[in-house]
JSON list of N, CA and C in Angstrom, two decimals:
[
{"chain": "A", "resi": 27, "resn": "UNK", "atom": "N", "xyz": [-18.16, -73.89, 99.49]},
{"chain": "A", "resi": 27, "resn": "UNK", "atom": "CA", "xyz": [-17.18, -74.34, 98.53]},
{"chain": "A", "resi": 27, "resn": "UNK", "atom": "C", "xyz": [-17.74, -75.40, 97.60]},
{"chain": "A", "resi": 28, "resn": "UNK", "atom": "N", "xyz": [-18.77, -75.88, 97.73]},
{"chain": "A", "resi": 28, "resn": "UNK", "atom": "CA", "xyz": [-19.38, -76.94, 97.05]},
{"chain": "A", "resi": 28, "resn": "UNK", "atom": "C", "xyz": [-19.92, -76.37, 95.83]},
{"chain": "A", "resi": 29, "resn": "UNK", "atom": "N", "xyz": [-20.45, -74.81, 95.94]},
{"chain": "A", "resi": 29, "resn": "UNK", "atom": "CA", "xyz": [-20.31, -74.62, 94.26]},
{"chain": "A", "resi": 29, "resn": "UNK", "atom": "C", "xyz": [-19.29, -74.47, 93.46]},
{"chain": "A", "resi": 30, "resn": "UNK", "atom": "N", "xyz": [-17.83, -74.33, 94.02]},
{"chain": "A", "resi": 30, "resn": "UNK", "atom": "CA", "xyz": [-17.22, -74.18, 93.05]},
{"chain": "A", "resi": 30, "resn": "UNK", "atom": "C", "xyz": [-16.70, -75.72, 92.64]},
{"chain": "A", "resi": 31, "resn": "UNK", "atom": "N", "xyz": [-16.95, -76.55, 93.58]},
{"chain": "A", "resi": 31, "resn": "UNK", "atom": "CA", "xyz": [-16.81, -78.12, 92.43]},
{"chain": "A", "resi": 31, "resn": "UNK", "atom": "C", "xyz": [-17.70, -78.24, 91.28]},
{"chain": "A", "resi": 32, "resn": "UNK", "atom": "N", "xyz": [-19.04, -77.52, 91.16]},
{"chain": "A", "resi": 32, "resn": "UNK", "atom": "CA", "xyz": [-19.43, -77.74, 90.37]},
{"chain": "A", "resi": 32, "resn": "UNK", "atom": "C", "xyz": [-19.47, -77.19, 88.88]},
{"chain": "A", "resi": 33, "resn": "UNK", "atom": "N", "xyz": [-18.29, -76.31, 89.56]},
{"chain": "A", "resi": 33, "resn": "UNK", "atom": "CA", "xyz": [-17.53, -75.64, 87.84]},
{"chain": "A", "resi": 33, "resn": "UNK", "atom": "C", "xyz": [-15.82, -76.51, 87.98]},
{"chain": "A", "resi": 34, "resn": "UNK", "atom": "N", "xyz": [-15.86, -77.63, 88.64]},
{"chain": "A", "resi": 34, "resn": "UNK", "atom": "CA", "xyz": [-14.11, -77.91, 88.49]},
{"chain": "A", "resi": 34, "resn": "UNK", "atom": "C", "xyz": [-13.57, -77.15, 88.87]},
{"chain": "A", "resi": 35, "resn": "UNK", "atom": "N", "xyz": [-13.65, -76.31, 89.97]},
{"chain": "A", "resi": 35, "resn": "UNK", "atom": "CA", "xyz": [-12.59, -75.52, 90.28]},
{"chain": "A", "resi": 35, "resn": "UNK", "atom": "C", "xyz": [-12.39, -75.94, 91.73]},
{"chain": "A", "resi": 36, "resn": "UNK", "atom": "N", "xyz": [-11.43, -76.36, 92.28]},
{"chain": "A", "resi": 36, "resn": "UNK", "atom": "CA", "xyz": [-10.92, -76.94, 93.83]},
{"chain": "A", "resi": 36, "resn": "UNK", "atom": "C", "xyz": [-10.53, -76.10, 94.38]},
{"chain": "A", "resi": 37, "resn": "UNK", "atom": "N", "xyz": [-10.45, -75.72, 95.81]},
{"chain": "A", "resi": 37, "resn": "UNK", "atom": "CA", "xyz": [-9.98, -74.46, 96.39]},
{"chain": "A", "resi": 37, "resn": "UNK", "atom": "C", "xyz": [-8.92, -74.16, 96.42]},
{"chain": "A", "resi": 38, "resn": "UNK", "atom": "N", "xyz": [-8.20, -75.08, 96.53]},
{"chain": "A", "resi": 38, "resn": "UNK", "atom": "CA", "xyz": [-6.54, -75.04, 95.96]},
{"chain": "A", "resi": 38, "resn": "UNK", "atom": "C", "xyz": [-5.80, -73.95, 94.41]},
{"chain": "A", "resi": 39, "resn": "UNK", "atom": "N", "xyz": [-6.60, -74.38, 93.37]},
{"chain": "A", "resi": 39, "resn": "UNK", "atom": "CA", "xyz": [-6.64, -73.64, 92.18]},
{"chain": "A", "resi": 39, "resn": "UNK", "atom": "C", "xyz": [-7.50, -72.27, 92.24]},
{"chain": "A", "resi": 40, "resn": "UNK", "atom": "N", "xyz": [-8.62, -72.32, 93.16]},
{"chain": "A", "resi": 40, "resn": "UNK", "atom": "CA", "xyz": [-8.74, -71.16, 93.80]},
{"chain": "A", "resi": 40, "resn": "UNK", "atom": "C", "xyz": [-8.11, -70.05, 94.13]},
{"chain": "A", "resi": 41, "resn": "UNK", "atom": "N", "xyz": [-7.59, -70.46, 95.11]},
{"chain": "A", "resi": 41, "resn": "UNK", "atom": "CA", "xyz": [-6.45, -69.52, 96.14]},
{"chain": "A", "resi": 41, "resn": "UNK", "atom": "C", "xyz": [-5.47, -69.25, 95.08]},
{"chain": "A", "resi": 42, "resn": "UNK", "atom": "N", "xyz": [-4.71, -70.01, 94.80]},
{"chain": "A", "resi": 42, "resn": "UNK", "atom": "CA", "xyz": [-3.58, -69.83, 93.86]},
{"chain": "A", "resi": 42, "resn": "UNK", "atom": "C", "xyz": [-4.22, -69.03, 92.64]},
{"chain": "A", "resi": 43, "resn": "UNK", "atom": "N", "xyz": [-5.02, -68.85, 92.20]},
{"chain": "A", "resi": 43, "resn": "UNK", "atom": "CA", "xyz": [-5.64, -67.22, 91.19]},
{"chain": "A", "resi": 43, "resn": "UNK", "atom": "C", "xyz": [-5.75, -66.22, 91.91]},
{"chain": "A", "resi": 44, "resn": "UNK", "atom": "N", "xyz": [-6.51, -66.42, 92.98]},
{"chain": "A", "resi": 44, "resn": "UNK", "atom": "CA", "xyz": [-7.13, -65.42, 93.82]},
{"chain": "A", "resi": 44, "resn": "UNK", "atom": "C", "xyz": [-5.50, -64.57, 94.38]},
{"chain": "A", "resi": 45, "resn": "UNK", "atom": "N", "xyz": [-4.22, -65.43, 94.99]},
{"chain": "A", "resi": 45, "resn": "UNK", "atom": "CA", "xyz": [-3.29, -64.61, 95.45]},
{"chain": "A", "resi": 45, "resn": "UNK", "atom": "C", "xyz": [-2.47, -63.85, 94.40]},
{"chain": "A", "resi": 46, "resn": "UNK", "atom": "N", "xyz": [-2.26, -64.04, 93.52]},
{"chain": "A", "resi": 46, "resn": "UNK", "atom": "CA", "xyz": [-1.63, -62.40, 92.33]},
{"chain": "A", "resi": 46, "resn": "UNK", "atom": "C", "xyz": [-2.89, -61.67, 92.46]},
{"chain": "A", "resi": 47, "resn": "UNK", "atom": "N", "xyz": [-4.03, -61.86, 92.38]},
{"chain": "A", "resi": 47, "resn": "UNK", "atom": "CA", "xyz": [-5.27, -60.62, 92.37]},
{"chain": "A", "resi": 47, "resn": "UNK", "atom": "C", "xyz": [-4.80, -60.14, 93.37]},
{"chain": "A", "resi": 48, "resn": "UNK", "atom": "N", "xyz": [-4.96, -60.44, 94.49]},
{"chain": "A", "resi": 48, "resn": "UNK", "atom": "CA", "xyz": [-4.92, -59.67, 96.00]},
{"chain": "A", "resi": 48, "resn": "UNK", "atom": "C", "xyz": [-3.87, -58.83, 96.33]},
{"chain": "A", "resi": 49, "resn": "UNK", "atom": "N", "xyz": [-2.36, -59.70, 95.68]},
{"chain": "A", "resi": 49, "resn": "UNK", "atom": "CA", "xyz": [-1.00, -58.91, 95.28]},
{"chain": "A", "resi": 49, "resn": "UNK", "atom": "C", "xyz": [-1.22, -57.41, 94.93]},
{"chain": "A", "resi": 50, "resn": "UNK", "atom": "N", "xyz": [-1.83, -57.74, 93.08]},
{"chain": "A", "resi": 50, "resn": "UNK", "atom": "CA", "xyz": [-1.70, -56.70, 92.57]},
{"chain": "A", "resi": 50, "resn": "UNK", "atom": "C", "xyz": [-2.44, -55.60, 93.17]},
{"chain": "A", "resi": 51, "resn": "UNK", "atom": "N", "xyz": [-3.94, -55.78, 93.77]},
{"chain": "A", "resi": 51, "resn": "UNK", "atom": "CA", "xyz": [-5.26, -54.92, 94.35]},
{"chain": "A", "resi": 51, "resn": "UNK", "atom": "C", "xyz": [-4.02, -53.87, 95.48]},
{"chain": "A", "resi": 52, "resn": "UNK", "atom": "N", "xyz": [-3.24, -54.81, 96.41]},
{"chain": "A", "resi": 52, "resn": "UNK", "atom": "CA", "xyz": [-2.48, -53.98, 97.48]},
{"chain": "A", "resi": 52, "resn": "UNK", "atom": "C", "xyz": [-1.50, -53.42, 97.14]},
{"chain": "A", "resi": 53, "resn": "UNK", "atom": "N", "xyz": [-0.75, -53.70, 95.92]},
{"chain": "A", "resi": 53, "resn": "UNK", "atom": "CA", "xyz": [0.37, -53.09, 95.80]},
{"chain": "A", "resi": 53, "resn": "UNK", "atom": "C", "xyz": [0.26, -51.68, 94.56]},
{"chain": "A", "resi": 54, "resn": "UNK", "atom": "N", "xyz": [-1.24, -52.04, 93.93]},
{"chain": "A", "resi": 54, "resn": "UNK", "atom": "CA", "xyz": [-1.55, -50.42, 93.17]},
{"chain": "A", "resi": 54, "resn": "UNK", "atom": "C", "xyz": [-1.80, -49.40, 94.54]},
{"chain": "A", "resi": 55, "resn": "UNK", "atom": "N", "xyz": [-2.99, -50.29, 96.10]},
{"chain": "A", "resi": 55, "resn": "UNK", "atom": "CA", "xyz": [-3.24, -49.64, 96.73]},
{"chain": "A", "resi": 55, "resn": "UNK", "atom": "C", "xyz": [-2.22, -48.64, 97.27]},
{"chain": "A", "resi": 56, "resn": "UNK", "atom": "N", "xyz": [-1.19, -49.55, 97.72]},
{"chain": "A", "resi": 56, "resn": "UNK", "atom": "CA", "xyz": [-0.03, -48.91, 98.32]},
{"chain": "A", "resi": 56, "resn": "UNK", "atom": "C", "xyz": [0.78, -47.74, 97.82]},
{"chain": "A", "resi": 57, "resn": "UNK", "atom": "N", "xyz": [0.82, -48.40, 96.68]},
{"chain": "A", "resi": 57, "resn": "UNK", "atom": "CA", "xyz": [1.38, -47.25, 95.39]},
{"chain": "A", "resi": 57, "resn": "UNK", "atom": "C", "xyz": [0.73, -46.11, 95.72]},
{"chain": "A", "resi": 58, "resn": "UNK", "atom": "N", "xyz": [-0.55, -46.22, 95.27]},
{"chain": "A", "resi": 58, "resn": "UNK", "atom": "CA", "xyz": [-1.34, -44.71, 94.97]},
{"chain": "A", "resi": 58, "resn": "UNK", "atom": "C", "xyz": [-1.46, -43.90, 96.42]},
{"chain": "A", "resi": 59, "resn": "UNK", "atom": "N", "xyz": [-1.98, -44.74, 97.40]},
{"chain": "A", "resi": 59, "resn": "UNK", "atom": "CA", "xyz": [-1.51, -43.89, 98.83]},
{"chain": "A", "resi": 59, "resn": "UNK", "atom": "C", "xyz": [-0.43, -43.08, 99.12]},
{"chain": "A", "resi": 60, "resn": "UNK", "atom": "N", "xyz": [0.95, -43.94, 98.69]},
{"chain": "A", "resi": 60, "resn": "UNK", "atom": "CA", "xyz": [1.99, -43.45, 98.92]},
{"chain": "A", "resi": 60, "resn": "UNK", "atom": "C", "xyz": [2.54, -41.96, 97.82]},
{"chain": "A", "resi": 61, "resn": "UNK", "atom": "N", "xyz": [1.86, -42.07, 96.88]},
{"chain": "A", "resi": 61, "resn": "UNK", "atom": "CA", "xyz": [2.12, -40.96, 95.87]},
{"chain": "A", "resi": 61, "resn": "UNK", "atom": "C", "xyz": [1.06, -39.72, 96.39]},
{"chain": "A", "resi": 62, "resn": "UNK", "atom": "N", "xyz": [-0.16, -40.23, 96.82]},
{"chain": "A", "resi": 62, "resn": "UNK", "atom": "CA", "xyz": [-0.97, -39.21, 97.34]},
{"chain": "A", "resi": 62, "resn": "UNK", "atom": "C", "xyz": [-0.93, -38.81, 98.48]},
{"chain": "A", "resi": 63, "resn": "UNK", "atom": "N", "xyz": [0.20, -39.17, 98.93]},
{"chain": "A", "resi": 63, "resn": "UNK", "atom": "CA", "xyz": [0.58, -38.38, 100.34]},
{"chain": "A", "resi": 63, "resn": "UNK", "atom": "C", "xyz": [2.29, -37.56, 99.87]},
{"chain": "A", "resi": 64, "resn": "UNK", "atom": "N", "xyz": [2.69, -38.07, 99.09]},
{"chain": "A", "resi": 64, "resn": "UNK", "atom": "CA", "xyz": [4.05, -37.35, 98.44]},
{"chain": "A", "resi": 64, "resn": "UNK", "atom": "C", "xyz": [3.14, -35.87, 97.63]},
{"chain": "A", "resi": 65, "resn": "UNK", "atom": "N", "xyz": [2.46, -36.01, 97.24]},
{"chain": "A", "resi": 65, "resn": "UNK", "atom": "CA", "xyz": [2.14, -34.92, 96.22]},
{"chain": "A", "resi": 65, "resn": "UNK", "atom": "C", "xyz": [1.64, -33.49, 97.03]},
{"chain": "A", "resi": 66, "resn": "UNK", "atom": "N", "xyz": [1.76, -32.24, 96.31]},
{"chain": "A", "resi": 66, "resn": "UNK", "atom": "CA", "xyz": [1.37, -30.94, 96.63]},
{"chain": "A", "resi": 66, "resn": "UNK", "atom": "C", "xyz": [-0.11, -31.23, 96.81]},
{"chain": "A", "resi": 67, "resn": "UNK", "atom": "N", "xyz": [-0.59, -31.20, 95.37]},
{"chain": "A", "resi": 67, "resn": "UNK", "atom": "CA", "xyz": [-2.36, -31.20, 95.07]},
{"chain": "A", "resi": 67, "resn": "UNK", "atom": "C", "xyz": [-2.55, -32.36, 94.46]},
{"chain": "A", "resi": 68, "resn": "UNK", "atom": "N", "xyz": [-3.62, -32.24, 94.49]},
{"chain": "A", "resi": 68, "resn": "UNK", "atom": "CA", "xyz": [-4.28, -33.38, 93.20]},
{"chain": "A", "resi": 68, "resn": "UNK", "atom": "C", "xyz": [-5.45, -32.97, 93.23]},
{"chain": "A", "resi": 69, "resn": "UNK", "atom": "N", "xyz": [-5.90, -33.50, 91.94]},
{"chain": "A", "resi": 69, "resn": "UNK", "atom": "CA", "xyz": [-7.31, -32.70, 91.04]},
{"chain": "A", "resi": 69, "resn": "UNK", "atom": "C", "xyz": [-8.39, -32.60, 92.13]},
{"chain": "A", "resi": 70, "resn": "UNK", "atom": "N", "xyz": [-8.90, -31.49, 91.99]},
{"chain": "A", "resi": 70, "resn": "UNK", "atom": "CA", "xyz": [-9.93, -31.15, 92.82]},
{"chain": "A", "resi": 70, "resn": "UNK", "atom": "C", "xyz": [-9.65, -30.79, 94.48]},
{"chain": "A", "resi": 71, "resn": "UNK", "atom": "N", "xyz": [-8.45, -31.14, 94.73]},
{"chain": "A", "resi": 71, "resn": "UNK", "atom": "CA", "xyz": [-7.57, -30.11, 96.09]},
{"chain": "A", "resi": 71, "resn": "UNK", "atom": "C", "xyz": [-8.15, -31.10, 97.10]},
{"chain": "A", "resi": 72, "resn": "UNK", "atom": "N", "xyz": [-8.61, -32.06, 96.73]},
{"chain": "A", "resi": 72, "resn": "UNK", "atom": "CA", "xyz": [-9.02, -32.66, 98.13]},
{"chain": "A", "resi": 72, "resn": "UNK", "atom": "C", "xyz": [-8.44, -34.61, 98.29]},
{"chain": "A", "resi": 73, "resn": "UNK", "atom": "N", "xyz": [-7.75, -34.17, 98.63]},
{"chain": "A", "resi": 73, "resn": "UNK", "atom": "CA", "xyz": [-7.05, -36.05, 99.41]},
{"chain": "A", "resi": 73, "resn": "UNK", "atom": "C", "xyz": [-7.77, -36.63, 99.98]},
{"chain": "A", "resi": 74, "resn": "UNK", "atom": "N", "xyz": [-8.86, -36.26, 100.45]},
{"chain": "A", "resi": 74, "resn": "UNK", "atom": "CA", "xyz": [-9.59, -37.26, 101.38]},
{"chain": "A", "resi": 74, "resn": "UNK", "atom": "C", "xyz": [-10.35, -37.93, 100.34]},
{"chain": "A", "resi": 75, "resn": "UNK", "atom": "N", "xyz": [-10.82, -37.20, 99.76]},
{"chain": "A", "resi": 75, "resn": "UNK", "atom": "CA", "xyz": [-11.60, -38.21, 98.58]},
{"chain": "A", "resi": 75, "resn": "UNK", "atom": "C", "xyz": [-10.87, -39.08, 97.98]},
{"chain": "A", "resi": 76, "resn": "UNK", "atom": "N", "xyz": [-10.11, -38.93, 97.06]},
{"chain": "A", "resi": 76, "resn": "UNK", "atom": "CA", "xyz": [-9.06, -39.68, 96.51]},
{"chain": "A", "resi": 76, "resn": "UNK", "atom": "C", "xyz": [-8.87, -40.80, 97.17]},
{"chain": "A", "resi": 77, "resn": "UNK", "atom": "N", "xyz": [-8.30, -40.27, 98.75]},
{"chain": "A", "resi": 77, "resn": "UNK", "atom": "CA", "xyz": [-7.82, -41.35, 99.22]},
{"chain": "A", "resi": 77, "resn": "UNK", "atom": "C", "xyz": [-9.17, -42.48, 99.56]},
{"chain": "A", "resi": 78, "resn": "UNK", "atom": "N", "xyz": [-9.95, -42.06, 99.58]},
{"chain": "A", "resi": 78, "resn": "UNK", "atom": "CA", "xyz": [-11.41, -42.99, 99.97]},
{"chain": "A", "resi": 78, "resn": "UNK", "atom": "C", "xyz": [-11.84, -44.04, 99.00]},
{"chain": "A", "resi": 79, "resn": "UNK", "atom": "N", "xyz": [-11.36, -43.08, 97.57]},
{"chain": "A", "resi": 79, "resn": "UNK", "atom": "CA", "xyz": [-11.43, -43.78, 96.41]},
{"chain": "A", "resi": 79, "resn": "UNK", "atom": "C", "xyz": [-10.28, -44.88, 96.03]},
{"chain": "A", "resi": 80, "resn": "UNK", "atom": "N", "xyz": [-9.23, -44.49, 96.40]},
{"chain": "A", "resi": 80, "resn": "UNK", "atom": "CA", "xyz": [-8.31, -46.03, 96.39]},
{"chain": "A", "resi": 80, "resn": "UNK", "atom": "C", "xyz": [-8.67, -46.85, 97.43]},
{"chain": "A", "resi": 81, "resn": "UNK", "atom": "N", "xyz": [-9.08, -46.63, 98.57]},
{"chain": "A", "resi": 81, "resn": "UNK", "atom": "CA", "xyz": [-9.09, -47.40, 99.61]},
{"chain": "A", "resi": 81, "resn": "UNK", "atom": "C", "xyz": [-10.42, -48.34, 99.31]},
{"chain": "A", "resi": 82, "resn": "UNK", "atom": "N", "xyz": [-11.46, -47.84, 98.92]},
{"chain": "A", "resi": 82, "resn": "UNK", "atom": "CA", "xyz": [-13.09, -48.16, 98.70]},
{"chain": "A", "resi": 82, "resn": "UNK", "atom": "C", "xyz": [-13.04, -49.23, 97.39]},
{"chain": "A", "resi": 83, "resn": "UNK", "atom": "N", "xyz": [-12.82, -48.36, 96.55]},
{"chain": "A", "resi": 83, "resn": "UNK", "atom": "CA", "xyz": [-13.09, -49.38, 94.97]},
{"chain": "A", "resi": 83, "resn": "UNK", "atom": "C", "xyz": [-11.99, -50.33, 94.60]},
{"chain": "A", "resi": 84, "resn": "UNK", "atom": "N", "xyz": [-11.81, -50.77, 95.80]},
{"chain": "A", "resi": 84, "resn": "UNK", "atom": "CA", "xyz": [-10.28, -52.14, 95.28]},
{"chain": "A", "resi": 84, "resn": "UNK", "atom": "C", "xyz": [-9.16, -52.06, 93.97]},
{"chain": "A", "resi": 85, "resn": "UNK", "atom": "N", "xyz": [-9.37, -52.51, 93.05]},
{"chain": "A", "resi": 85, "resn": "UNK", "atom": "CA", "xyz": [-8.45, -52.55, 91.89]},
{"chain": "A", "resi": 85, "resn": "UNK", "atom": "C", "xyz": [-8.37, -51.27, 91.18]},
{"chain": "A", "resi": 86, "resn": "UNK", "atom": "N", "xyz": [-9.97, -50.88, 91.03]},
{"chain": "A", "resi": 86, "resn": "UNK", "atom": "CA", "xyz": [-10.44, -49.68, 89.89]},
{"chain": "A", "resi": 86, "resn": "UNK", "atom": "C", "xyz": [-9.94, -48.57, 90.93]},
{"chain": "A", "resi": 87, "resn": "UNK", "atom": "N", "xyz": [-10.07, -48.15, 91.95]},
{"chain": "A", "resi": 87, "resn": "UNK", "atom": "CA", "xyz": [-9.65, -47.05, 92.82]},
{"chain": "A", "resi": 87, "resn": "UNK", "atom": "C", "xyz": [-8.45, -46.27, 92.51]},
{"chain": "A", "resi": 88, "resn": "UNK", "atom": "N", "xyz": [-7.37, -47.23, 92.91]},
{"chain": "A", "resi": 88, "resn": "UNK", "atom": "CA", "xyz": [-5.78, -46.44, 92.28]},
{"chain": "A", "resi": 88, "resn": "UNK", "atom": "C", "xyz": [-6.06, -46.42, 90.53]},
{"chain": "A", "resi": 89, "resn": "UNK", "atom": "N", "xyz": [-6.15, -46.88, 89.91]},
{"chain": "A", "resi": 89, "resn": "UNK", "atom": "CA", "xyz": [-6.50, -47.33, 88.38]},
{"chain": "A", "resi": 89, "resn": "UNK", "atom": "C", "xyz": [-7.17, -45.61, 88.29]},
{"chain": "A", "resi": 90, "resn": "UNK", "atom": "N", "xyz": [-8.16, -45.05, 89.01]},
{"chain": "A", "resi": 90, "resn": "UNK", "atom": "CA", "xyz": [-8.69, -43.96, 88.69]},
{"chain": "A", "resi": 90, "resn": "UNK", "atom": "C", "xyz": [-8.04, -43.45, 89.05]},
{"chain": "A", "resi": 91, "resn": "UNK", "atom": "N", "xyz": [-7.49, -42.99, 90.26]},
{"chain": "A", "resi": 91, "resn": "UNK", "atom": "CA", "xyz": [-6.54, -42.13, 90.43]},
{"chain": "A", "resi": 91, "resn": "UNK", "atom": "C", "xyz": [-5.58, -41.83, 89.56]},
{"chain": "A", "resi": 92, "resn": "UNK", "atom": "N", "xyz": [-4.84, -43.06, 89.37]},
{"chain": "A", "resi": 92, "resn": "UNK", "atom": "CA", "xyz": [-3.27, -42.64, 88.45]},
{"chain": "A", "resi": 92, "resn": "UNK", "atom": "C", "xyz": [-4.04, -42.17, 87.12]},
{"chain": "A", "resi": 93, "resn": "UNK", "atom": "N", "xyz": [-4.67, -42.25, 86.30]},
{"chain": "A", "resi": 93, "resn": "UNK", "atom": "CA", "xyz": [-5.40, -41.73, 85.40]},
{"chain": "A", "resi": 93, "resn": "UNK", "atom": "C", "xyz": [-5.68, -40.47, 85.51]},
{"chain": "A", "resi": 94, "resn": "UNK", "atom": "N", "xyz": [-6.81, -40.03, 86.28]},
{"chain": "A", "resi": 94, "resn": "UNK", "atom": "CA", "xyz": [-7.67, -38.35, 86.83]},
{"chain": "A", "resi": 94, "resn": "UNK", "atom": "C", "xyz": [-7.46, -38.05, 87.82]},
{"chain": "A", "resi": 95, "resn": "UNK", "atom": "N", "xyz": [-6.58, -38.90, 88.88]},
{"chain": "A", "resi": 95, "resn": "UNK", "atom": "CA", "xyz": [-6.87, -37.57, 89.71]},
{"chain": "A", "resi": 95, "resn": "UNK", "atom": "C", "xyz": [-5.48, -36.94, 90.80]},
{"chain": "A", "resi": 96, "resn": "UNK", "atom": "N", "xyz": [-4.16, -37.74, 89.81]},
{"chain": "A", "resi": 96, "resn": "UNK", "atom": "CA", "xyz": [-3.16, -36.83, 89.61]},
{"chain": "A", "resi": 96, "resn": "UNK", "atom": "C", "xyz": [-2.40, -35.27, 88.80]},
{"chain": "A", "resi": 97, "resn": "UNK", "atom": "N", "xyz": [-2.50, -34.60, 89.40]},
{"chain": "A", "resi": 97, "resn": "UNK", "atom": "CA", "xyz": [-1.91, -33.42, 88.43]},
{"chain": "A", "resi": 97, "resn": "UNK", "atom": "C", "xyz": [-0.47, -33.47, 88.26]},
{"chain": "A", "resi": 98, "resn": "UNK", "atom": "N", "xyz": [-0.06, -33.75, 86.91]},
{"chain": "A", "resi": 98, "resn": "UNK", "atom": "CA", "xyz": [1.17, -34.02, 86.51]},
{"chain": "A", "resi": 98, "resn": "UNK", "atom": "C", "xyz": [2.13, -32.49, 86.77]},
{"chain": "A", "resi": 99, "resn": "UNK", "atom": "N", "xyz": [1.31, -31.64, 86.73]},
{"chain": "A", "resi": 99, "resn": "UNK", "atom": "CA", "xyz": [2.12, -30.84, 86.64]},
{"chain": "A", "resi": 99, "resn": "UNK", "atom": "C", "xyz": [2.93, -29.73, 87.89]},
{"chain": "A", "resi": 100, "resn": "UNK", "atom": "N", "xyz": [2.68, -30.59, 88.82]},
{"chain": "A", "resi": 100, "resn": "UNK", "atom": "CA", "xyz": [2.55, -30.37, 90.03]},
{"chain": "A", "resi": 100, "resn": "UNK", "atom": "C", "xyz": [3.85, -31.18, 90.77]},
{"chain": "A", "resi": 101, "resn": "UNK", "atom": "N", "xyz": [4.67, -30.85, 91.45]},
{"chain": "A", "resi": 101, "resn": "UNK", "atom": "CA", "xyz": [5.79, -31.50, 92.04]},
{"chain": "A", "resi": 101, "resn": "UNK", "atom": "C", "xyz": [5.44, -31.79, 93.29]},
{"chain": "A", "resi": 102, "resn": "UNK", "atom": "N", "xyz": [6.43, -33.02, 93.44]},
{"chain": "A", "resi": 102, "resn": "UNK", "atom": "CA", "xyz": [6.34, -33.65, 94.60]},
{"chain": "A", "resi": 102, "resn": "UNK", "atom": "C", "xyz": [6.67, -32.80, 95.38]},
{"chain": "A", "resi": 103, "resn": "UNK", "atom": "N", "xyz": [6.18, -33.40, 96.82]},
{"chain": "A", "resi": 103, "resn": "UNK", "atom": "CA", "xyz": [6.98, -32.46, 98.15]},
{"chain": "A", "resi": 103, "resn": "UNK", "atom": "C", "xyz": [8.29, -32.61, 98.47]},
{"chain": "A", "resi": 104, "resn": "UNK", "atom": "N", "xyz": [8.61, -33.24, 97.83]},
{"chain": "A", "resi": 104, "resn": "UNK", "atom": "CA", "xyz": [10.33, -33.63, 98.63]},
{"chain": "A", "resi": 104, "resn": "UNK", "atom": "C", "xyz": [11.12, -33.16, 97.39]},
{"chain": "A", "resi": 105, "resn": "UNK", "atom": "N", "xyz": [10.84, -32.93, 96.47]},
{"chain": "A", "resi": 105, "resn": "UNK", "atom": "CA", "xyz": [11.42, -32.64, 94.53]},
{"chain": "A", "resi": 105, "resn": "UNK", "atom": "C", "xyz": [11.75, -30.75, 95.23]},
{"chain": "A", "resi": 106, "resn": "UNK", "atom": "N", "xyz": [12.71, -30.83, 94.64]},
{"chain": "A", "resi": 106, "resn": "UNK", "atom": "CA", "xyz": [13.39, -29.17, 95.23]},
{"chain": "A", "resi": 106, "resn": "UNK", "atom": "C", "xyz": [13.60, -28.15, 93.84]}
]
């Protein structure tokens, strides 16, 4: 922690940035899990990847997903 005194930053003002990051990182995570287990397909027919890819690349993971590697045109499982 002693380098970050030497940019003025105290761990206190630390943490308090760092907790909305961590927020937002789990709650896209959660999101995109939860949609990729609601869904028929998604691009390229394979969930395990996907899901490796939200779980693996933190922020950017769901961020790719909801972008490429949902198929919009595709209904949910529970949508009748």
């Amino acid at each position: 922690m002693s380098d970050l005194t030497s940019f003025g930053i105290s761990a206190g003002t630390l943490i308090l940035i760092l907790i909305p990051i961590v927020l937002l990182e789990l709650g896209l995570m959660i999101w995109a899990l939860v949609d990729i287990l609601h869904r028929e397909n998604v691009r390229g027919n394979n969930k395990i990847v996907w899901i490796l890819v939200i779980v693996l690349i933190d922020i950017i993971g769901p961020i790719i997903y909801f972008l490429a590697g949902r198929n919009e045109g595709t209904k949910d499982k529970y949508e009748e």
